[in-house]
Structures are given as structure tokens and as C-alpha cells.
Amino acid sequence: MPGQEFVRIGKRLFSEGLVGGNFGNISLRADEGFYITRTGAYLDVPGVPVLVPLEGQAPAGASSEYRVHQAIYQRTGYRAVVHAHPAHAVAASVALSKIIPVDSEGEMLCPEIPVVGGAPGTDDLAENVATALEEAPLVIARGHGTFAGADDLDRAYLLTSLAEHSCRVLAYSGFFGGCRR
């Protein structure tokens, strides 16, 4: 069970300000499906993860975003997913239809970050995020947060941190423009 890994990554996300309160969730693929943080859990003290099957409903207690993680694992080879709510990335997603990083790390590791729509916890969001993650390892759900897919939680965390850094650089550079809602 990935409990200690969830705590380690959750603490990093929380200390870097990539999540606040009980926002965000973490999952890790398993032979029987995937483990995901509990609904309402604080990521720096996530508690015992819930095992969710790759098909069908999640057991009680699973994160409300389990549908998104389930769709990602059904359609990609990713082994880990981090969903966070980094403020600059969320702000950029409200103003821009895609994020083109101008910082060297962003240009190198994720030269374009797609922005997709869909209400939190819905099949619509799950479809849009999974489709985007088939093409790129990182996506931002408009006004909601980032989803990063990777082979392990460290890489998914790194991509999440990269999204916030790149969007912060864009914000400081005055690239956002106005809100498109």
C-alpha cells in the first residue's frame, strides 16, 4: 500500500503551496486498480488510501475525482497521478486556452500545457483530462487545477511544480491578459 509515498508527496505539495486545505488528490496504479487519497483528506496527512477498481464505481471514501484518475489509467500507461490546485496555474487557466511556458525549464520539460474544461468530479472532466494526458503529461482543468501523469509520484510532483513555476513566471511577466469566463 502506498501510504508513506502519499504522505511524502503530499507534504511536498503542501509545503510548496501547490495545494491548500483539503484540495487535490494523489493516486498510484496497482495490479487490482489504483490507490487514491480519501475524499476530504489533507494531502500532508492523507490517511489510508482507497483501492479503486479500473472499471465501475469507487468504494466509499475515495476522492470525488476518482473518475478522472480512473479514465487516465484506462487510457494511458501512467503509473501515478497528482492533482493539485496551484494558484498561478489556476489563474492562468482562466485567462489562457493553453499555457506556453517562457522559462527554460518549462520550455524543456513541457513546452505546451493544455487547458481543458469540465466541472470537478464529472465524467466530462474525466474525458477531457484523460484525452489531454494521452498527448502530454500535464494538463490544467480550467479554473480548477493541474493533473500530472507519470511513471512515479516524484515525476508527477515535479510536473505539478513545473506548471506552477511556469505560470508564475508568466504572471510576473504580465502575459495573462484578462479573464475569459
Coordinates of N, CA, C and O in Angstrom, one line a residue:
M1 N 0.9 -1.2 0.0 CA 0.0 0.0 0.0 C 0.9 1.2 0.0 O 1.9 1.3 0.7
P2 N 0.5 2.3 -0.8 CA 1.4 3.4 -1.0 C 1.3 4.6 0.1 O 1.6 5.7 -0.2
G3 N 0.8 4.3 1.2 CA 0.5 5.3 2.2 C 1.7 6.2 2.5 O 1.5 7.5 2.5
Q4 N 2.9 5.7 2.7 CA 4.0 6.6 3.0 C 4.4 7.5 1.8 O 4.8 8.6 2.0
E5 N 4.3 6.9 0.6 CA 4.6 7.7 -0.6 C 3.6 8.9 -0.7 O 4.0 10.0 -1.0
F6 N 2.3 8.6 -0.4 CA 1.3 9.7 -0.4 C 1.6 10.8 0.6 O 1.5 12.0 0.3
V7 N 2.1 10.4 1.8 CA 2.4 11.4 2.8 C 3.6 12.2 2.4 O 3.6 13.4 2.5
R8 N 4.6 11.5 1.8 CA 5.8 12.3 1.4 C 5.5 13.3 0.3 O 5.9 14.4 0.4
I9 N 4.8 12.9 -0.7 CA 4.5 13.8 -1.8 C 3.5 14.8 -1.4 O 3.6 16.0 -1.7
G10 N 2.5 14.4 -0.6 CA 1.5 15.4 0.0 C 2.2 16.5 0.7 O 1.8 17.7 0.6
K11 N 3.2 16.1 1.6 CA 3.9 17.2 2.3 C 4.6 18.1 1.4 O 4.7 19.3 1.7
R12 N 5.2 17.6 0.4 CA 5.9 18.4 -0.6 C 5.0 19.4 -1.3 O 5.2 20.6 -1.5
L13 N 3.8 18.9 -1.7 CA 2.8 19.7 -2.4 C 2.3 20.8 -1.5 O 2.2 21.9 -1.9
F14 N 2.1 20.4 -0.2 CA 1.6 21.4 0.8 C 2.6 22.4 1.1 O 2.3 23.6 1.1
S15 N 3.9 22.0 1.3 CA 4.9 23.0 1.7 C 5.2 23.9 0.6 O 5.6 25.1 0.8
E16 N 5.1 23.5 -0.6 CA 5.3 24.4 -1.8 C 4.1 25.3 -2.2 O 4.2 26.1 -3.1
G17 N 3.0 25.1 -1.5 CA 1.8 25.9 -1.7 C 1.1 25.4 -3.0 O 0.3 26.2 -3.5
L18 N 1.3 24.2 -3.4 CA 0.6 23.7 -4.6 C -0.8 23.2 -4.3 O -1.6 23.0 -5.2
V19 N -1.1 22.9 -3.0 CA -2.4 22.6 -2.5 C -2.6 23.4 -1.2 O -1.7 23.8 -0.5
G20 N -3.9 23.6 -0.9 CA -4.2 24.2 0.3 C -5.4 23.5 0.9 O -6.2 22.9 0.2
G21 N -5.5 23.5 2.2 CA -6.6 22.8 2.9 C -6.7 21.4 2.4 O -5.7 20.7 2.4
N22 N -7.9 20.9 2.1 CA -8.1 19.6 1.6 C -8.3 19.5 0.1 O -9.0 18.6 -0.4
F23 N -7.6 20.4 -0.6 CA -7.8 20.4 -2.1 C -6.7 19.4 -2.7 O -5.7 19.2 -2.1
G24 N -7.1 18.8 -3.8 CA -6.2 17.9 -4.5 C -6.3 16.5 -4.1 O -6.9 16.1 -3.1
N25 N -5.6 15.6 -4.9 CA -5.5 14.2 -4.6 C -4.4 13.6 -5.3 O -3.8 14.1 -6.2
I26 N -4.1 12.4 -4.9 CA -2.9 11.6 -5.4 C -3.4 10.2 -5.6 O -4.2 9.7 -4.9
S27 N -2.9 9.6 -6.7 CA -3.2 8.2 -6.9 C -2.0 7.4 -7.5 O -1.1 8.0 -8.0
L28 N -2.0 6.1 -7.3 CA -0.9 5.3 -7.8 C -1.5 4.0 -8.3 O -2.3 3.3 -7.6
R29 N -1.2 3.6 -9.5 CA -1.7 2.3 -10.1 C -1.2 1.1 -9.3 O -0.1 1.1 -8.8
A30 N -2.1 0.1 -9.3 CA -1.9 -1.1 -8.6 C -2.4 -2.3 -9.5 O -3.1 -2.0 -10.5
D31 N -2.0 -3.5 -9.2 CA -2.5 -4.6 -10.1 C -4.0 -4.7 -10.1 O -4.5 -5.0 -11.1
E32 N -4.6 -4.4 -9.0 CA -6.1 -4.5 -8.9 C -6.9 -3.3 -9.3 O -8.1 -3.2 -9.2
G33 N -6.2 -2.2 -9.7 CA -6.8 -0.9 -10.0 C -5.9 0.2 -9.6 O -4.7 0.3 -10.2
F34 N -6.2 1.1 -8.7 CA -5.3 2.2 -8.3 C -5.7 2.6 -6.9 O -6.9 2.6 -6.5
Y35 N -4.7 3.0 -6.1 CA -5.0 3.6 -4.8 C -5.1 5.1 -5.0 O -4.4 5.7 -5.7
I36 N -6.1 5.7 -4.3 CA -6.3 7.2 -4.3 C -6.5 7.7 -2.9 O -7.0 6.9 -2.0
T37 N -6.2 8.9 -2.7 CA -6.4 9.6 -1.4 C -7.9 9.6 -1.1 O -8.7 9.6 -2.0
R38 N -8.2 9.7 0.1 CA -9.6 9.7 0.6 C -10.3 11.1 0.3 O -9.6 12.1 0.2
T39 N -11.6 11.1 0.1 CA -12.3 12.3 -0.1 C -12.2 13.2 1.2 O -12.2 12.7 2.3
G40 N -11.9 14.5 0.9 CA -11.7 15.5 2.0 C -10.4 15.4 2.8 O -10.2 16.1 3.7
A41 N -9.5 14.5 2.3 CA -8.2 14.3 3.1 C -7.3 15.5 2.8 O -7.3 16.1 1.7
Y42 N -6.6 15.9 3.8 CA -5.5 16.9 3.7 C -4.3 16.1 3.1 O -3.9 15.0 3.6
L43 N -3.7 16.6 2.1 CA -2.6 15.8 1.4 C -1.4 15.6 2.3 O -0.6 14.7 2.0
D44 N -1.1 16.5 3.2 CA 0.0 16.3 4.1 C -0.2 15.3 5.2 O 0.7 14.8 5.8
V45 N -1.5 14.9 5.4 CA -1.8 13.8 6.3 C -3.0 13.1 5.7 O -4.1 13.1 6.2
P46 N -2.8 12.4 4.6 CA -3.9 11.9 3.8 C -4.6 10.7 4.4 O -5.7 10.3 3.8
G47 N -4.1 10.0 5.4 CA -4.8 8.8 5.9 C -4.6 7.6 5.0 O -3.7 7.6 4.1
V48 N -5.3 6.6 5.2 CA -5.2 5.4 4.4 C -5.8 5.5 3.0 O -7.0 5.8 2.9
P49 N -5.1 5.3 1.9 CA -5.6 5.4 0.6 C -6.7 4.3 0.3 O -6.8 3.3 1.0
V50 N -7.6 4.6 -0.6 CA -8.7 3.7 -1.0 C -8.3 3.0 -2.3 O -7.9 3.7 -3.3
L51 N -8.5 1.7 -2.4 CA -8.3 1.0 -3.6 C -9.5 1.1 -4.5 O -10.6 0.7 -4.1
V52 N -9.4 1.6 -5.7 CA -10.5 1.8 -6.7 C -10.2 0.8 -7.9 O -9.1 0.8 -8.4
P53 N -11.3 0.1 -8.3 CA -11.1 -0.7 -9.5 C -11.0 0.1 -10.8 O -11.4 1.3 -10.8
L54 N -10.4 -0.4 -11.8 CA -10.3 0.3 -13.1 C -11.6 0.5 -13.8 O -11.7 1.3 -14.7
E55 N -12.6 -0.3 -13.4 CA -13.9 -0.2 -14.0 C -14.9 0.0 -12.9 O -14.8 -0.7 -11.9
G56 N -16.0 0.8 -13.2 CA -17.1 0.9 -12.2 C -16.9 1.9 -11.1 O -16.0 2.7 -11.1
Q57 N -17.8 1.8 -10.2 CA -17.9 2.8 -9.1 C -16.7 2.6 -8.1 O -16.2 1.5 -7.9
A58 N -16.4 3.7 -7.4 CA -15.3 3.6 -6.4 C -16.0 3.2 -5.0 O -17.2 3.6 -4.8
P59 N -15.2 2.6 -4.2 CA -15.8 2.3 -2.8 C -16.0 3.7 -2.0 O -15.4 4.7 -2.4
A60 N -16.8 3.6 -1.0 CA -17.0 4.8 -0.2 C -15.6 5.3 0.4 O -14.8 4.5 0.7
G61 N -15.5 6.6 0.4 CA -14.3 7.2 1.0 C -13.3 7.6 -0.1 O -12.4 8.4 0.2
A62 N -13.4 7.2 -1.3 CA -12.5 7.5 -2.4 C -12.7 9.0 -2.7 O -13.8 9.5 -2.7
S63 N -11.6 9.7 -3.2 CA -11.7 11.0 -3.6 C -12.8 11.2 -4.7 O -13.1 10.3 -5.5
S64 N -13.5 12.4 -4.6 CA -14.5 12.7 -5.6 C -14.0 12.8 -7.0 O -14.8 12.7 -7.9
E65 N -12.7 12.9 -7.2 CA -12.1 13.0 -8.5 C -11.7 11.6 -9.0 O -10.9 11.5 -10.0
Y66 N -12.1 10.5 -8.4 CA -11.7 9.2 -8.8 C -12.0 8.9 -10.3 O -11.2 8.2 -10.9
R67 N -13.1 9.5 -10.8 CA -13.4 9.3 -12.2 C -12.3 9.8 -13.2 O -12.0 9.1 -14.2
V68 N -11.7 10.9 -12.8 CA -10.6 11.4 -13.6 C -9.4 10.5 -13.6 O -8.9 10.1 -14.6
H69 N -9.0 10.1 -12.4 CA -7.9 9.1 -12.3 C -8.2 7.8 -13.0 O -7.4 7.3 -13.7
Q70 N -9.4 7.3 -12.8 CA -9.8 6.1 -13.5 C -9.7 6.2 -15.0 O -9.1 5.3 -15.7
A71 N -10.2 7.3 -15.6 CA -10.1 7.5 -17.0 C -8.6 7.6 -17.5 O -8.3 7.0 -18.5
I72 N -7.8 8.3 -16.7 CA -6.4 8.4 -17.0 C -5.8 7.0 -17.1 O -5.0 6.6 -18.0
Y73 N -6.0 6.2 -16.1 CA -5.4 4.8 -16.0 C -5.9 3.9 -17.1 O -5.2 3.0 -17.6
Q74 N -7.2 4.1 -17.4 CA -7.8 3.2 -18.5 C -7.2 3.6 -19.9 O -7.1 2.7 -20.7
R75 N -6.8 4.8 -20.1 CA -6.4 5.3 -21.4 C -4.9 5.6 -21.6 O -4.5 5.8 -22.7
T76 N -4.1 5.5 -20.5 CA -2.7 5.8 -20.6 C -1.9 4.8 -19.9 O -2.5 4.0 -19.1
G77 N -0.6 4.8 -20.0 CA 0.3 3.9 -19.3 C 0.8 4.5 -18.0 O 1.7 3.9 -17.4
Y78 N 0.3 5.7 -17.6 CA 0.8 6.3 -16.4 C 0.6 5.4 -15.2 O -0.4 4.7 -15.1
R79 N 1.6 5.5 -14.3 CA 1.5 4.7 -13.0 C 1.2 5.6 -11.8 O 0.9 5.1 -10.8
A80 N 1.2 6.9 -12.0 CA 1.0 7.8 -10.9 C 0.3 9.1 -11.4 O 0.6 9.6 -12.5
V81 N -0.6 9.7 -10.6 CA -1.3 10.9 -11.0 C -1.3 11.8 -9.7 O -1.6 11.4 -8.6
V82 N -0.9 13.1 -10.0 CA -1.1 14.1 -8.9 C -2.0 15.2 -9.4 O -1.8 15.7 -10.5
H83 N -3.0 15.5 -8.6 CA -4.0 16.6 -8.9 C -3.8 17.6 -7.8 O -4.0 17.3 -6.7
A84 N -3.5 18.8 -8.2 CA -3.2 19.9 -7.3 C -4.0 21.2 -7.7 O -4.5 21.2 -8.8
H85 N -4.0 22.2 -6.9 CA -4.7 23.4 -7.1 C -3.7 24.6 -7.0 O -4.0 25.5 -6.2
P86 N -2.6 24.6 -7.8 CA -1.6 25.7 -7.7 C -2.3 27.0 -8.2 O -2.8 27.1 -9.3
A87 N -2.2 28.1 -7.4 CA -2.9 29.3 -7.6 C -2.6 30.0 -9.0 O -3.4 30.4 -9.7
H88 N -1.3 30.1 -9.3 CA -0.9 30.7 -10.6 C -1.3 29.9 -11.8 O -1.8 30.4 -12.8
A89 N -1.3 28.6 -11.7 CA -1.7 27.7 -12.8 C -3.2 27.8 -13.0 O -3.7 27.9 -14.1
V90 N -4.0 27.9 -11.9 CA -5.4 28.0 -12.0 C -5.7 29.4 -12.6 O -6.6 29.5 -13.5
A91 N -5.1 30.4 -12.1 CA -5.3 31.8 -12.7 C -5.0 31.8 -14.2 O -5.8 32.3 -15.0
A92 N -3.9 31.2 -14.6 CA -3.5 31.2 -16.0 C -4.6 30.4 -16.8 O -4.9 30.8 -17.9
S93 N -5.1 29.4 -16.2 CA -6.1 28.6 -17.0 C -7.4 29.3 -17.2 O -8.2 29.0 -18.1
V94 N -7.7 30.3 -16.4 CA -8.9 31.1 -16.5 C -8.7 32.2 -17.7 O -9.6 32.5 -18.4
A95 N -7.4 32.6 -17.8 CA -7.1 33.6 -18.8 C -6.7 33.1 -20.2 O -6.8 33.8 -21.2
L96 N -6.1 31.9 -20.2 CA -5.5 31.4 -21.4 C -6.1 30.0 -21.8 O -6.5 29.3 -21.0
S97 N -6.1 29.8 -23.1 CA -6.6 28.5 -23.6 C -5.6 27.4 -23.6 O -5.9 26.2 -23.7
K98 N -4.3 27.7 -23.6 CA -3.2 26.8 -23.4 C -2.1 27.6 -22.8 O -2.0 28.8 -23.0
I99 N -1.2 26.9 -22.1 CA -0.1 27.6 -21.5 C 1.2 27.3 -22.3 O 1.5 26.1 -22.5
I100 N 1.9 28.3 -22.7 CA 3.2 28.1 -23.4 C 4.2 28.7 -22.5 O 4.4 29.9 -22.4
P101 N 5.0 27.9 -21.7 CA 6.0 28.4 -20.8 C 7.1 29.2 -21.5 O 7.4 28.8 -22.7
V102 N 7.5 30.2 -20.9 CA 8.6 31.0 -21.4 C 9.9 30.8 -20.6 O 11.0 31.3 -21.0
D103 N 9.8 30.1 -19.5 CA 11.0 29.8 -18.7 C 11.7 28.6 -19.3 O 11.1 27.8 -19.9
S104 N 13.0 28.5 -19.0 CA 13.8 27.4 -19.7 C 13.4 26.0 -19.2 O 13.3 25.1 -20.1
E105 N 13.0 25.8 -18.0 CA 12.6 24.5 -17.5 C 11.3 24.1 -18.2 O 11.1 23.0 -18.6
G106 N 10.3 25.1 -18.2 CA 9.0 24.8 -18.8 C 9.2 24.5 -20.3 O 8.6 23.5 -20.8
E107 N 10.0 25.3 -21.0 CA 10.2 25.0 -22.4 C 10.8 23.7 -22.7 O 10.4 23.0 -23.6
M108 N 11.7 23.2 -21.8 CA 12.4 22.0 -22.0 C 11.5 20.8 -21.6 O 11.4 19.8 -22.3
L109 N 10.8 20.8 -20.5 CA 10.1 19.7 -20.0 C 8.6 19.6 -20.4 O 8.0 18.5 -20.4
C110 N 8.0 20.7 -20.6 CA 6.6 20.7 -21.0 C 6.3 22.0 -21.8 O 5.7 22.9 -21.3
P111 N 6.7 22.0 -23.1 CA 6.6 23.2 -23.9 C 5.2 23.7 -24.2 O 5.0 24.9 -24.5
E112 N 4.2 22.9 -23.9 CA 2.8 23.4 -24.1 C 2.0 22.6 -23.0 O 2.0 21.4 -23.0
I113 N 1.2 23.4 -22.3 CA 0.3 22.8 -21.3 C -1.1 23.0 -21.7 O -1.6 24.2 -21.7
P114 N -1.9 22.0 -22.1 CA -3.2 22.2 -22.5 C -4.1 22.6 -21.3 O -3.9 22.3 -20.2
V115 N -5.2 23.4 -21.6 CA -6.2 23.7 -20.7 C -7.5 23.1 -21.2 O -7.9 23.3 -22.3
V116 N -8.2 22.4 -20.3 CA -9.5 21.8 -20.7 C -10.6 22.2 -19.7 O -10.3 22.6 -18.6
G117 N -11.8 22.0 -20.1 CA -13.0 22.3 -19.3 C -13.6 21.0 -18.7 O -13.1 19.9 -18.9
G118 N -14.6 21.3 -17.9 CA -15.3 20.2 -17.2 C -15.4 20.5 -15.7 O -14.5 21.0 -15.1
A119 N -16.6 20.3 -15.2 CA -16.8 20.5 -13.7 C -16.1 19.5 -12.9 O -16.0 18.3 -13.3
P120 N -15.6 19.8 -11.7 CA -14.9 18.9 -10.9 C -15.8 17.7 -10.6 O -17.0 17.7 -10.4
G121 N -15.2 16.5 -10.6 CA -15.8 15.2 -10.3 C -16.7 14.7 -11.3 O -17.4 13.7 -11.1
T122 N -16.8 15.2 -12.5 CA -17.7 14.8 -13.6 C -17.0 13.9 -14.6 O -15.8 13.9 -14.8
D123 N -17.9 13.2 -15.3 CA -17.4 12.4 -16.5 C -16.8 13.2 -17.5 O -15.9 12.9 -18.2
D124 N -17.4 14.4 -17.7 CA -16.9 15.4 -18.7 C -15.5 15.8 -18.4 O -14.6 15.8 -19.3
L125 N -15.2 16.1 -17.2 CA -13.8 16.4 -16.8 C -12.9 15.2 -17.0 O -11.8 15.4 -17.5
A126 N -13.4 14.1 -16.6 CA -12.5 12.8 -16.7 C -12.2 12.6 -18.2 O -11.0 12.3 -18.5
E127 N -13.1 12.8 -19.1 CA -12.9 12.6 -20.5 C -11.9 13.6 -21.0 O -10.9 13.3 -21.8
N128 N -12.1 14.8 -20.7 CA -11.2 15.9 -21.2 C -9.8 15.8 -20.7 O -8.8 16.0 -21.4
V129 N -9.6 15.5 -19.4 CA -8.3 15.4 -18.8 C -7.6 14.1 -19.4 O -6.4 14.2 -19.8
A130 N -8.3 13.0 -19.5 CA -7.6 11.8 -20.0 C -7.2 12.0 -21.4 O -6.1 11.5 -21.8
T131 N -8.1 12.6 -22.2 CA -7.7 12.8 -23.7 C -6.5 13.7 -23.8 O -5.6 13.4 -24.5
A132 N -6.4 14.8 -23.0 CA -5.2 15.6 -23.0 C -4.0 14.9 -22.5 O -2.9 15.1 -23.1
L133 N -4.1 14.0 -21.5 CA -2.9 13.3 -21.0 C -2.5 12.2 -21.9 O -1.4 11.6 -21.7
E134 N -3.3 11.9 -22.9 CA -2.8 10.9 -23.9 C -1.7 11.6 -24.7 O -0.8 10.9 -25.3
E135 N -1.7 12.9 -24.8 CA -0.7 13.6 -25.7 C 0.4 14.3 -24.9 O 1.4 14.6 -25.4
A136 N 0.1 14.7 -23.6 CA 1.1 15.4 -22.8 C 1.0 14.9 -21.4 O -0.1 14.5 -21.0
P137 N 2.0 15.0 -20.6 CA 2.0 14.5 -19.2 C 1.3 15.5 -18.2 O 1.2 15.1 -17.0
L138 N 0.9 16.7 -18.7 CA 0.4 17.7 -17.8 C -0.7 18.4 -18.4 O -0.7 18.8 -19.6
V139 N -1.8 18.7 -17.7 CA -3.0 19.4 -18.1 C -3.5 20.3 -17.0 O -3.3 19.9 -15.8
I140 N -4.1 21.4 -17.3 CA -4.8 22.2 -16.3 C -6.3 22.2 -16.6 O -6.7 22.5 -17.8
A141 N -7.1 21.9 -15.7 CA -8.6 22.0 -15.8 C -8.9 23.4 -15.5 O -8.6 23.9 -14.4
R142 N -9.6 24.1 -16.4 CA -9.9 25.5 -16.3 C -10.5 25.8 -15.0 O -11.5 25.3 -14.6
G143 N -9.9 26.8 -14.3 CA -10.4 27.3 -13.0 C -10.3 26.3 -11.9 O -10.9 26.5 -10.8
H144 N -9.7 25.1 -12.1 CA -9.8 24.0 -11.1 C -8.4 23.6 -10.6 O -8.1 23.6 -9.4
G145 N -7.5 23.1 -11.5 CA -6.2 22.7 -11.1 C -5.5 21.8 -12.1 O -6.0 21.5 -13.2
T146 N -4.3 21.4 -11.7 CA -3.5 20.6 -12.6 C -3.7 19.1 -12.4 O -4.0 18.7 -11.3
F147 N -3.5 18.3 -13.4 CA -3.4 16.9 -13.4 C -2.1 16.5 -14.1 O -1.9 16.9 -15.2
A148 N -1.2 15.8 -13.4 CA 0.0 15.4 -13.9 C 0.1 13.8 -13.9 O -0.1 13.3 -12.8
G149 N 0.5 13.2 -15.0 CA 0.6 11.8 -15.1 C 2.1 11.4 -15.3 O 2.8 12.1 -16.1
A150 N 2.5 10.4 -14.7 CA 4.0 10.0 -14.8 C 4.1 8.5 -14.4 O 3.2 7.9 -14.0
D151 N 5.4 8.1 -14.5 CA 5.7 6.7 -14.1 C 5.8 6.6 -12.6 O 5.7 5.4 -12.1
D152 N 6.0 7.7 -11.9 CA 6.1 7.6 -10.4 C 5.6 8.9 -9.9 O 5.4 9.9 -10.6
L153 N 5.3 9.0 -8.6 CA 4.8 10.1 -7.9 C 5.8 11.3 -7.9 O 5.4 12.5 -8.0
D154 N 7.1 11.0 -7.8 CA 8.1 12.1 -7.9 C 8.0 12.9 -9.2 O 8.1 14.1 -9.2
R155 N 7.9 12.2 -10.3 CA 7.9 12.9 -11.6 C 6.5 13.6 -11.7 O 6.5 14.7 -12.2
A156 N 5.4 13.0 -11.2 CA 4.1 13.7 -11.3 C 4.2 15.0 -10.4 O 3.7 16.0 -10.8
Y157 N 4.8 14.9 -9.3 CA 5.0 16.1 -8.4 C 5.9 17.1 -9.1 O 5.5 18.3 -9.1
L158 N 6.9 16.7 -9.8 CA 7.8 17.6 -10.5 C 7.0 18.4 -11.6 O 7.2 19.6 -11.7
L159 N 6.2 17.7 -12.3 CA 5.4 18.3 -13.4 C 4.4 19.3 -12.8 O 4.2 20.4 -13.3
T160 N 3.9 19.0 -11.6 CA 2.9 19.9 -11.0 C 3.7 21.2 -10.5 O 3.2 22.3 -10.7
S161 N 4.8 21.0 -9.9 CA 5.6 22.1 -9.5 C 6.1 23.0 -10.7 O 6.0 24.2 -10.7
L162 N 6.4 22.3 -11.8 CA 6.8 23.0 -13.0 C 5.7 23.8 -13.6 O 5.9 25.0 -14.0
A163 N 4.4 23.3 -13.6 CA 3.3 24.1 -14.0 C 3.2 25.4 -13.2 O 3.0 26.4 -13.8
E164 N 3.3 25.3 -11.9 CA 3.1 26.5 -11.1 C 4.2 27.5 -11.4 O 4.0 28.7 -11.5
H165 N 5.5 27.0 -11.4 CA 6.6 27.8 -11.7 C 6.4 28.6 -13.0 O 6.6 29.8 -13.1
S166 N 6.1 27.8 -14.1 CA 6.0 28.4 -15.4 C 4.8 29.5 -15.4 O 5.0 30.5 -16.0
C167 N 3.7 29.1 -14.8 CA 2.6 30.1 -14.7 C 2.9 31.3 -13.9 O 2.5 32.4 -14.2
R168 N 3.7 31.1 -12.8 CA 4.2 32.2 -12.0 C 5.1 33.2 -12.8 O 4.9 34.4 -12.8
V169 N 6.0 32.6 -13.6 CA 6.8 33.4 -14.5 C 6.0 34.2 -15.5 O 6.2 35.4 -15.7
L170 N 5.0 33.5 -16.1 CA 4.1 34.2 -17.0 C 3.3 35.4 -16.3 O 3.2 36.5 -16.9
A171 N 2.9 35.1 -15.1 CA 2.1 36.2 -14.4 C 3.0 37.3 -14.1 O 2.6 38.5 -14.3
Y172 N 4.2 37.1 -13.6 CA 5.2 38.1 -13.3 C 5.6 38.9 -14.5 O 5.9 40.1 -14.4
S173 N 5.5 38.2 -15.6 CA 5.9 38.9 -16.9 C 4.7 39.7 -17.5 O 4.9 40.3 -18.6
G174 N 3.5 39.5 -17.0 CA 2.4 40.2 -17.5 C 1.7 39.6 -18.7 O 1.0 40.2 -19.4
F175 N 1.9 38.3 -18.9 CA 1.3 37.6 -20.0 C -0.1 37.2 -19.9 O -0.7 36.8 -20.9
F176 N -0.8 37.2 -18.8 CA -2.1 36.7 -18.7 C -3.2 37.4 -19.4 O -4.1 36.7 -19.9
G177 N -3.2 38.7 -19.5 CA -4.3 39.4 -20.1 C -5.5 39.4 -19.2 O -5.4 39.5 -18.0
G178 N -6.7 39.2 -19.7 CA -7.9 39.2 -18.9 C -8.6 37.9 -18.8 O -8.2 36.9 -19.5
C179 N -9.6 37.8 -17.9 CA -10.3 36.6 -17.7 C -11.2 36.3 -18.9 O -11.8 37.2 -19.5
R180 N -11.3 35.0 -19.3 CA -12.1 34.6 -20.5 C -13.4 33.9 -20.1 O -14.0 33.3 -20.9
R181 N -13.9 34.0 -18.9 CA -15.1 33.3 -18.5 C -16.3 34.0 -19.0 O -16.4 35.2 -19.1

